[in-house]
Amino acid sequence: MTRDGAEHRPCGRGRPRSEQSRDAILQATLDLLEEAPLREISIQTIARRAKVGKATIYKWWPGKAYLALEAFLENTGRHAPIPDTGSARQDIMTHISMLSNFYLTRAGRIFAQFLAEGQSDPEFRKSFWDCFLSVRRRTVLPMLRRGVERGELRSDVDTDLVIDLLYAPMVYRLMIGHAPLDERAIQGYVTVLLEGLGTRVVDSRRK
């Protein structure tokens, strides 16, 4: 439920909004996330930056985590497209590299805060899953299927497990911070992953 008692609609869909006010609120949230972590940002600060009233924000989002999630969703798609290079290895490497680079920005680091927020707020965890995690998993499926169709990847491995393995090392390093999340690390773990998944680790563009 929202602060005023209205039902929360996940992923930013719901009653018609003033697009100008919505865009201002989302941009203000993204700008503030570049300056400070979510825990240090208040609804009042966002409202002041966006030049709207707090009631306007609470009418559309039940709290700052949900608002930050919608702002994050609109920003993420521009930074982590699903490539189609003709090579499963290159597709995966490019996708993970671009996504990792985004997660290392201040705005991208809020991903870790969403994971933490979901541990104490089951409703937010469901929204995060419905609006982002499950969508991201569905989006990456065509990339894996192309690899299977080209004979680069095995077809007998559970897809959900493959996707877990694809993202898990990146998320682990992002959360724990025990080791770098750089191009060398990405190349290393994608190579290990493909050695287990691949029928052949090849670049099909060279055929």
Coordinates of C-alpha atoms in Angstrom, one line a residue:
M1 CA 0.0 0.0 0.0
T2 CA 1.1 3.5 -0.6
R3 CA 1.4 6.1 2.1
D4 CA -2.1 7.5 1.2
G5 CA -3.6 4.0 1.3
A6 CA -3.7 3.4 -2.5
E7 CA -2.6 0.0 -3.8
H8 CA 1.0 -0.1 -5.0
R9 CA 1.3 -1.1 -8.7
P10 CA 4.8 -2.6 -9.4
C11 CA 7.1 -1.6 -12.2
G12 CA 5.7 1.9 -12.5
R13 CA 2.5 1.0 -14.2
G14 CA -0.8 2.3 -12.9
R15 CA -2.9 5.5 -13.0
P16 CA -2.0 8.1 -15.6
R17 CA 0.7 10.5 -14.4
S18 CA 2.0 13.9 -15.3
E19 CA 4.9 12.8 -17.5
Q20 CA 6.7 16.0 -16.8
S21 CA 6.5 15.5 -13.1
R22 CA 7.3 11.8 -13.3
D23 CA 10.4 12.5 -15.5
A24 CA 11.6 15.2 -13.1
I25 CA 11.2 12.9 -10.1
L26 CA 13.0 10.0 -11.8
Q27 CA 15.8 12.2 -13.0
A28 CA 16.2 13.9 -9.6
T29 CA 16.5 10.4 -8.1
L30 CA 19.1 9.3 -10.6
D31 CA 21.1 12.6 -10.0
L32 CA 21.0 12.1 -6.3
L33 CA 22.1 8.5 -6.5
E34 CA 25.2 9.8 -8.3
E35 CA 25.9 11.9 -5.3
A36 CA 25.1 9.7 -2.4
P37 CA 23.8 6.1 -1.4
L38 CA 20.1 5.5 -1.2
R39 CA 20.1 5.4 2.6
E40 CA 21.3 9.0 2.7
I41 CA 18.6 10.3 0.3
S42 CA 15.2 11.2 1.6
I43 CA 11.8 11.7 -0.2
Q44 CA 12.0 15.3 0.9
T45 CA 15.3 15.7 -0.8
I46 CA 14.1 14.1 -4.0
A47 CA 10.9 16.3 -4.0
R48 CA 13.0 19.4 -3.5
R49 CA 15.3 18.5 -6.4
A50 CA 12.4 17.6 -8.7
K51 CA 10.4 20.7 -7.6
V52 CA 7.4 18.7 -6.6
G53 CA 5.6 18.1 -3.4
K54 CA 6.3 15.0 -1.3
A55 CA 2.6 14.1 -1.6
T56 CA 3.1 13.7 -5.4
I57 CA 5.8 11.2 -4.9
Y58 CA 3.9 9.2 -2.3
K59 CA 0.9 9.1 -4.6
W60 CA 2.9 7.1 -7.1
W61 CA 5.5 5.3 -5.1
P62 CA 5.1 3.8 -1.5
G63 CA 8.7 4.7 -0.6
K64 CA 12.1 5.7 -1.9
A65 CA 13.2 2.2 -2.6
Y66 CA 10.4 1.7 -5.1
L67 CA 11.1 5.1 -6.6
A68 CA 14.8 4.3 -6.9
L69 CA 13.9 0.9 -8.5
E70 CA 11.9 2.5 -11.2
A71 CA 14.6 5.1 -11.9
F72 CA 17.2 2.2 -12.0
L73 CA 15.0 0.2 -14.4
E74 CA 14.8 3.0 -16.9
N75 CA 18.6 3.5 -16.7
T76 CA 19.8 -0.1 -16.8
G77 CA 18.4 -1.0 -20.2
R78 CA 20.7 1.7 -21.8
H79 CA 23.8 0.2 -20.2
A80 CA 23.3 -3.6 -20.6
P81 CA 21.9 -4.4 -24.0
I82 CA 21.8 -8.0 -25.2
P83 CA 24.3 -8.2 -28.2
D84 CA 24.1 -10.5 -31.2
T85 CA 27.7 -10.8 -32.5
G86 CA 27.4 -14.3 -34.0
S87 CA 29.4 -15.8 -31.2
A88 CA 28.0 -17.0 -27.9
R89 CA 31.3 -16.3 -26.2
Q90 CA 31.5 -12.8 -27.5
D91 CA 27.8 -12.1 -26.7
I92 CA 28.1 -13.3 -23.1
M93 CA 31.5 -11.5 -22.6
T94 CA 30.1 -8.2 -24.0
H95 CA 26.9 -8.3 -22.0
I96 CA 28.6 -9.1 -18.7
S97 CA 31.3 -6.6 -19.3
M98 CA 28.8 -3.8 -20.0
L99 CA 26.6 -4.8 -17.1
S100 CA 29.6 -4.9 -14.7
N101 CA 30.8 -1.5 -15.8
F102 CA 27.4 -0.1 -15.1
Y103 CA 27.2 -1.8 -11.7
L104 CA 30.5 -0.2 -10.7
T105 CA 29.1 3.3 -11.2
R106 CA 27.5 5.0 -8.2
A107 CA 24.0 4.7 -9.8
G108 CA 24.7 1.1 -10.7
R109 CA 25.8 0.2 -7.1
I110 CA 22.2 0.7 -5.9
F111 CA 21.7 -2.8 -7.3
A112 CA 23.4 -4.1 -4.1
Q113 CA 21.2 -1.9 -2.0
F114 CA 18.1 -3.4 -3.6
L115 CA 19.3 -6.9 -2.7
A116 CA 19.8 -5.7 0.9
E117 CA 16.4 -3.9 1.0
G118 CA 14.6 -7.1 -0.2
Q119 CA 15.9 -9.0 2.9
S120 CA 13.8 -6.9 5.2
D121 CA 10.9 -6.0 2.9
P122 CA 9.3 -9.1 1.2
E123 CA 7.0 -6.9 -0.9
F124 CA 9.9 -4.9 -2.3
R125 CA 11.8 -8.2 -2.9
K126 CA 8.8 -9.3 -5.0
S127 CA 8.7 -6.0 -6.9
F128 CA 12.5 -6.3 -7.6
W129 CA 12.0 -9.8 -8.9
D130 CA 9.0 -9.0 -11.0
C131 CA 10.3 -5.7 -12.4
F132 CA 13.9 -6.4 -12.9
L133 CA 15.4 -9.8 -12.1
S134 CA 12.8 -12.0 -13.9
V135 CA 12.8 -9.5 -16.8
R136 CA 16.6 -9.6 -17.1
R137 CA 16.6 -13.4 -17.1
R138 CA 14.0 -13.6 -19.8
T139 CA 15.9 -11.1 -21.9
V140 CA 19.1 -13.1 -21.8
L141 CA 17.4 -16.4 -23.0
P142 CA 17.6 -15.6 -26.7
M143 CA 21.3 -15.1 -26.4
L144 CA 21.7 -18.6 -24.9
R145 CA 19.4 -20.2 -27.4
R146 CA 21.3 -18.8 -30.3
G147 CA 24.4 -20.4 -28.8
V148 CA 22.6 -23.8 -28.6
E149 CA 21.3 -23.5 -32.2
R150 CA 24.8 -22.7 -33.5
G151 CA 26.2 -25.8 -31.7
E152 CA 28.4 -23.7 -29.3
L153 CA 26.4 -24.4 -26.1
R154 CA 25.0 -27.6 -24.7
S155 CA 21.3 -28.1 -24.9
D156 CA 21.0 -30.5 -21.9
V157 CA 21.7 -28.0 -19.1
D158 CA 18.9 -26.4 -17.1
T159 CA 18.5 -22.8 -18.4
D160 CA 17.7 -21.3 -15.0
L161 CA 20.9 -22.8 -13.6
V162 CA 22.9 -21.4 -16.5
I163 CA 21.5 -17.9 -15.9
D164 CA 22.4 -18.2 -12.2
L165 CA 25.9 -19.2 -13.1
L166 CA 26.1 -16.4 -15.6
Y167 CA 25.4 -13.6 -13.1
A168 CA 26.4 -15.1 -9.7
P169 CA 30.2 -14.3 -9.8
M170 CA 29.5 -10.7 -10.8
V171 CA 26.9 -10.2 -8.1
Y172 CA 29.1 -11.9 -5.5
R173 CA 32.1 -9.7 -6.2
L174 CA 29.8 -6.7 -6.3
M175 CA 28.4 -7.5 -2.8
I176 CA 31.5 -8.8 -1.0
G177 CA 34.1 -6.7 -2.7
H178 CA 36.8 -9.2 -2.0
A179 CA 38.2 -9.2 -5.5
P180 CA 38.1 -6.9 -8.6
L181 CA 35.2 -6.9 -11.0
D182 CA 37.3 -5.9 -14.1
E183 CA 37.8 -7.2 -17.6
R184 CA 40.3 -9.8 -16.6
A185 CA 38.0 -11.2 -14.0
I186 CA 35.1 -11.3 -16.4
Q187 CA 37.1 -13.0 -19.1
G188 CA 38.3 -15.6 -16.6
Y189 CA 34.9 -16.6 -15.2
V190 CA 33.1 -16.5 -18.6
T191 CA 35.8 -18.8 -20.0
V192 CA 35.4 -21.2 -17.1
L193 CA 31.6 -21.1 -17.5
L194 CA 31.8 -21.8 -21.3
E195 CA 34.2 -24.7 -20.7
G196 CA 31.4 -26.4 -18.8
L197 CA 28.6 -25.3 -21.1
G198 CA 30.2 -25.5 -24.4
T199 CA 30.2 -28.3 -27.0
R200 CA 33.0 -26.2 -28.5
V201 CA 34.3 -22.9 -27.3
V202 CA 34.6 -21.3 -30.7
D203 CA 34.1 -17.9 -32.3
S204 CA 31.5 -18.7 -35.0
R205 CA 32.5 -15.5 -36.9
R206 CA 35.7 -17.3 -37.9
K207 CA 33.9 -20.1 -39.7

